[in-house]
Coordinates of C-alpha atoms in Angstrom, one line a residue:
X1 CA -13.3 -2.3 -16.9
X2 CA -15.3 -4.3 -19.5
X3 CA -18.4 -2.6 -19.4
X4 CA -16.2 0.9 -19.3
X5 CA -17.3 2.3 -16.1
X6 CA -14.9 4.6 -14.6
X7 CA -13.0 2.6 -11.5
X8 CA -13.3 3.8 -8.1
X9 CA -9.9 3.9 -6.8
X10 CA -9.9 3.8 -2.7
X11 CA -6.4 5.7 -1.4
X12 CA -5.8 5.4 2.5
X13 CA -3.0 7.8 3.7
X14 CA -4.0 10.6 1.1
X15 CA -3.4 13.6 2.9
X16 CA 0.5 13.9 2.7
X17 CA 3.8 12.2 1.8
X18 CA 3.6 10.3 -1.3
X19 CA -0.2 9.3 -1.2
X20 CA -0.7 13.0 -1.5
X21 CA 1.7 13.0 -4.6
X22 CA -0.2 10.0 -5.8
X23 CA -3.6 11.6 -5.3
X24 CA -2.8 15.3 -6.8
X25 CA -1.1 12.7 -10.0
X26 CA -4.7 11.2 -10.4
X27 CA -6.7 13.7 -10.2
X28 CA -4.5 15.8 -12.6
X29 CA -4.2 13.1 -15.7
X30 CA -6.6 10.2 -15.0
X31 CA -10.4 9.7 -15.4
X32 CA -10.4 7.4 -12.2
X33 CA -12.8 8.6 -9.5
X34 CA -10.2 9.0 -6.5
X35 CA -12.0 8.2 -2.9
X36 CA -9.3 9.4 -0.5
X37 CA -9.2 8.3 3.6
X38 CA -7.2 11.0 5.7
X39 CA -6.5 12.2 9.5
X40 CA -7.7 15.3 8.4
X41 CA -10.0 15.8 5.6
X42 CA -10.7 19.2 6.2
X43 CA -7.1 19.9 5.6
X44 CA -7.1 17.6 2.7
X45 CA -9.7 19.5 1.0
X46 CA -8.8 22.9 1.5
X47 CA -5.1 21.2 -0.3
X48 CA -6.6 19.9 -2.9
X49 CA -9.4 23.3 -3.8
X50 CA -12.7 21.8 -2.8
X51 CA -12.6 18.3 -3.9
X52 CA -15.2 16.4 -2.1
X53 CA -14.5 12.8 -2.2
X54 CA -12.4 13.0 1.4
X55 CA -13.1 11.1 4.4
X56 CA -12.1 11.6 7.6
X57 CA -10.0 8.1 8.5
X58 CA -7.9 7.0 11.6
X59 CA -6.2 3.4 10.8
X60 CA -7.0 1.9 14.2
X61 CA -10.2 2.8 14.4
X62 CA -11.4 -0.5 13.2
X63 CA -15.2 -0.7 13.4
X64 CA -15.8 2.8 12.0
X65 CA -13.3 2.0 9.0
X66 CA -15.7 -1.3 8.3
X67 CA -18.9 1.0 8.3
X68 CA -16.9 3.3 6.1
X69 CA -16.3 0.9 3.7
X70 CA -20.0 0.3 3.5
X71 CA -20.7 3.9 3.3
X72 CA -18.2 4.6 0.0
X73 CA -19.7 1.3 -1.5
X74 CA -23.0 3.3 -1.0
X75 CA -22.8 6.2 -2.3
X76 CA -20.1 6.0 -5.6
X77 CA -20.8 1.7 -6.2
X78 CA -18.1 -1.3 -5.6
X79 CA -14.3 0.1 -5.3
X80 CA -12.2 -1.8 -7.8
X81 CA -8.7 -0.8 -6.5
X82 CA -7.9 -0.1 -3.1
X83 CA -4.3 1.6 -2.4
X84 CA -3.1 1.1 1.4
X85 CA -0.7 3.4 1.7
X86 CA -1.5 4.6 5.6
X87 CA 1.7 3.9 7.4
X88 CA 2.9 4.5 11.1
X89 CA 6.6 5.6 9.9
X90 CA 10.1 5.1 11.0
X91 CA 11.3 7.3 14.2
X92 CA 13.6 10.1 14.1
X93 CA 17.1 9.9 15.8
X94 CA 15.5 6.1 16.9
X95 CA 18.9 4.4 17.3
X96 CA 18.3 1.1 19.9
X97 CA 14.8 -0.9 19.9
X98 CA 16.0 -2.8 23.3
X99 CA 16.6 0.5 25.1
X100 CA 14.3 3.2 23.4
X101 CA 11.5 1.5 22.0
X102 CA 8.1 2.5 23.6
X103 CA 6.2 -0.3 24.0
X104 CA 2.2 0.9 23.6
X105 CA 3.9 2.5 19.9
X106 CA 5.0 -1.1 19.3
X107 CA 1.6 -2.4 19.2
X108 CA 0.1 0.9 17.2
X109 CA 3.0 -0.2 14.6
X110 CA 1.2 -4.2 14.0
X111 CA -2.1 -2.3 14.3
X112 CA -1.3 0.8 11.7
X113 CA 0.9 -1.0 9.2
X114 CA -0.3 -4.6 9.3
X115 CA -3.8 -5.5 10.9
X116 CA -5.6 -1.8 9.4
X117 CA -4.7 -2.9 5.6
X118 CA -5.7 -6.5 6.2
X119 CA -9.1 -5.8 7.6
X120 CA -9.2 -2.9 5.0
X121 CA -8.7 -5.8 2.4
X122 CA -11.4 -8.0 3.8
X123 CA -13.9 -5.5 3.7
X124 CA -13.1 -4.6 0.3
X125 CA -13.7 -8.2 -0.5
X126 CA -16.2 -8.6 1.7
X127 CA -19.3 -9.9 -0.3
X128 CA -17.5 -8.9 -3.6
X129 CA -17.0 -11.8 -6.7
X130 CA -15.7 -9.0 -8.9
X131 CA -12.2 -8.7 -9.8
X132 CA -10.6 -6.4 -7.8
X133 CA -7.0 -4.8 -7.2
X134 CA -5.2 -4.4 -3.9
X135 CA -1.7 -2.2 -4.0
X136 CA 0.1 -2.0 -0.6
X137 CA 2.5 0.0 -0.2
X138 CA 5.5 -1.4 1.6
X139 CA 9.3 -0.8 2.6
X140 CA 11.9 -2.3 0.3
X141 CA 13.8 -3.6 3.5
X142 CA 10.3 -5.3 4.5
X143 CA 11.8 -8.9 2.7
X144 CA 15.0 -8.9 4.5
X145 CA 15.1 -6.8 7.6
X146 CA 16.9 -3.6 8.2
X147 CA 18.9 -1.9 11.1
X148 CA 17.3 -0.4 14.4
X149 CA 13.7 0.3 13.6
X150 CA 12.7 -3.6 14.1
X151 CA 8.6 -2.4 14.8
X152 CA 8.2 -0.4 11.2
X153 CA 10.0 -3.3 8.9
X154 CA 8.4 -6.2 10.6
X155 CA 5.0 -4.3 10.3
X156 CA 5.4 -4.2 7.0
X157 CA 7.2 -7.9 6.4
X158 CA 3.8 -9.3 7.9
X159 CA 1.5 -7.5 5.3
X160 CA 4.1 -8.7 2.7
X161 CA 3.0 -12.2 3.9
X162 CA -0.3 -11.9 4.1
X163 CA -0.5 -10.4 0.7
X164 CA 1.2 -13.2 -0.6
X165 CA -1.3 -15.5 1.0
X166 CA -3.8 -13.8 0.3
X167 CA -3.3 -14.2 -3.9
X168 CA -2.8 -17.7 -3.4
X169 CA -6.2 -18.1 -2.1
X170 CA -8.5 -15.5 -3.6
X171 CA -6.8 -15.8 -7.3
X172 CA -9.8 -13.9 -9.1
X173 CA -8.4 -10.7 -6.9
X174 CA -4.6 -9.3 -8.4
X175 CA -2.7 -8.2 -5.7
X176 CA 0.9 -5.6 -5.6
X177 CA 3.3 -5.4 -2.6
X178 CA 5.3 -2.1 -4.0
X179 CA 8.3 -2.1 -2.7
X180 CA 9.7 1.5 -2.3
X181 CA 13.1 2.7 -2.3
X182 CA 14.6 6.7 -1.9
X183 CA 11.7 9.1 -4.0
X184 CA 12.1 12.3 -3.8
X185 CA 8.7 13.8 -4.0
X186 CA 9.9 17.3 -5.6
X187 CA 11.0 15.2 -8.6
X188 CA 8.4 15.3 -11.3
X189 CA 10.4 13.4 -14.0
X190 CA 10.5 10.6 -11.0
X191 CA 7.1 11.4 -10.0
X192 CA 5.7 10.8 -13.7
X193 CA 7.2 7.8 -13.4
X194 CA 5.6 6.3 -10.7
X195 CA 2.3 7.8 -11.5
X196 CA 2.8 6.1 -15.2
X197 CA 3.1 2.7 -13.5
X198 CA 0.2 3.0 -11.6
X199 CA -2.2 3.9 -14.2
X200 CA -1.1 1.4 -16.3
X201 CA -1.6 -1.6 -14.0
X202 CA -4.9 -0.1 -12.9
X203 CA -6.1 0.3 -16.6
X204 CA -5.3 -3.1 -17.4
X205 CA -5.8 -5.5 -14.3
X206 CA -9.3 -6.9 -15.3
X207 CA -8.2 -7.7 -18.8
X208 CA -4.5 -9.5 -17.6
X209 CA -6.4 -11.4 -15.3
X210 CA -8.6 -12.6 -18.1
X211 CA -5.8 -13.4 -20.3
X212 CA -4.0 -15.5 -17.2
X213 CA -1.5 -13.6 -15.9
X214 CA -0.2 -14.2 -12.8
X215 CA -2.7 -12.3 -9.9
X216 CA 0.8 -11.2 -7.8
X217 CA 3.3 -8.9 -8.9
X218 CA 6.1 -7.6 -6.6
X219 CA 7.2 -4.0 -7.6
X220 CA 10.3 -1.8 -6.4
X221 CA 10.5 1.5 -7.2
X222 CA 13.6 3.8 -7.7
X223 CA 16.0 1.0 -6.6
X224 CA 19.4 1.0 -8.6
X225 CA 20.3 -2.5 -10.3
X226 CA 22.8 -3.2 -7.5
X227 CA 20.7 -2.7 -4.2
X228 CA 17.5 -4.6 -6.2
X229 CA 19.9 -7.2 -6.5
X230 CA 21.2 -7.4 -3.3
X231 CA 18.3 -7.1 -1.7
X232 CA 16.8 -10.2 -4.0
X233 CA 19.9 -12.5 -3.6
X234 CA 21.0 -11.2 0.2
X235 CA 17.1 -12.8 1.5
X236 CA 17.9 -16.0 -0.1
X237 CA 21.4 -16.7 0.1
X238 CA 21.3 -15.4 3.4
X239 CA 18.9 -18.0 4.7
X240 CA 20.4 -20.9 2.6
X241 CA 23.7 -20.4 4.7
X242 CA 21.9 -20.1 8.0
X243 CA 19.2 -22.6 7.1
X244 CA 19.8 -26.6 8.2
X245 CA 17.5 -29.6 7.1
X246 CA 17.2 -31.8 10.4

């Protein structure tokens, strides 16, 4: 940032996946301090040899992750980037919503992958005028829809939204809906790159903000030309054809 403090970089989801890649990537070649919310911190912090920066985190839990908030801000100062990368994730061998969806899992899917982030937004924000940085991880299918697992893609289609809202009304706040496609977390030439993106867009949000730059950027990762393509044309020639002015 301008006065060069080291950023606070807030990760939900750290313990495993790819926010675990994301984290061990940070901590190994950037000088960001990484605050990382888990299931299981214990876990997390016998994984990761000690480091102490772990808190214990359940998305749902919504009045204890608004006192966490206030507990990080605390103790390490305002968080200028906050990843949400906590996700409720497709089913195994799920092949028919109508007939095998379970309907309490339906609602923890809106609460995990779409009302946790948003509230996890707003108290980032919360009481905040400095420029800040929200990444949220998504599904590449979130724009247009998908096959079978209707819960986990419109989960993430309604944080899409609200991200999008949300930078048209708080434009002094830069906001990324990452898009992901097929990663294969044993690749390091492919995990480089992502990690490469990241700290380059976290480096230099405060000053492209200052120089005017647009405060929302859609990102997706390790899509070929031809499926980013589809996936950009199918959503709006799709809905041109299907769409009727009355």
């Amino acid at each position: 940032m301008k006065d060069g403090k080291i950023k606070n970089i807030l990760v939900t989801g750290g313990g495993q996946n790819f926010g675990l890649s994301l984290v061990k990537s940070f901590l190994k070649n950037s000088n960001f301090n990484i605050i990382i919310l888990t299931r299981d911190s214990n876990k997390l912090k016998k994984e990761l040899k000690g480091y102490n920066n772990i808190f214990q985190y359940k998305p749902t839990d919504f009045n204890n992750n608004k006192n966490l908030i206030h507990k990080i801000k605390k103790k390490f100062g305002q968080i200028d980037v906050l990843i949400n990368n906590a996700t409720l994730n497709t089913q195994k061998n799920f092949s028919n919503f109508i007939k095998n969806s379970d309907d309490k899992k339906i609602k923890n899917y809106y609460l995990t992958n779409s009302v946790s982030p948003l509230l996890m937004i707003k108290y980032l924000l919360l009481g905040s005028n400095k420029n800040k940085m929200i990444i949220n991880i998504l599904a590449g299918r979130a724009l247009t829809g998908h096959t079978r697992h209707v819960e986990y893609y419109s989960s993430k289609a309604a944080l899409y939204n609200a991200t999008i809202t949300l930078s048209n009304d708080y434009k002094n706040h830069n906001f990324i809906n990452i898009m992901m496609g097929k990663i294969d977390l044993n690749n390091e030439d492919e995990l480089k790159k992502i990690f490469k993106y990241f700290n380059k867009v976290i480096n230099n949000f405060d000053k492209d903000t200052l120089n005017g730059k647009s405060n929302y950027h859609e990102v997706y990762l390790f899509f070929s030309l031809f499926n980013y393509l589809k996936i950009r044309t199918m959503f709006f020639v799709k809905n041109i054809m299907n769409s009727k002015r009355i």
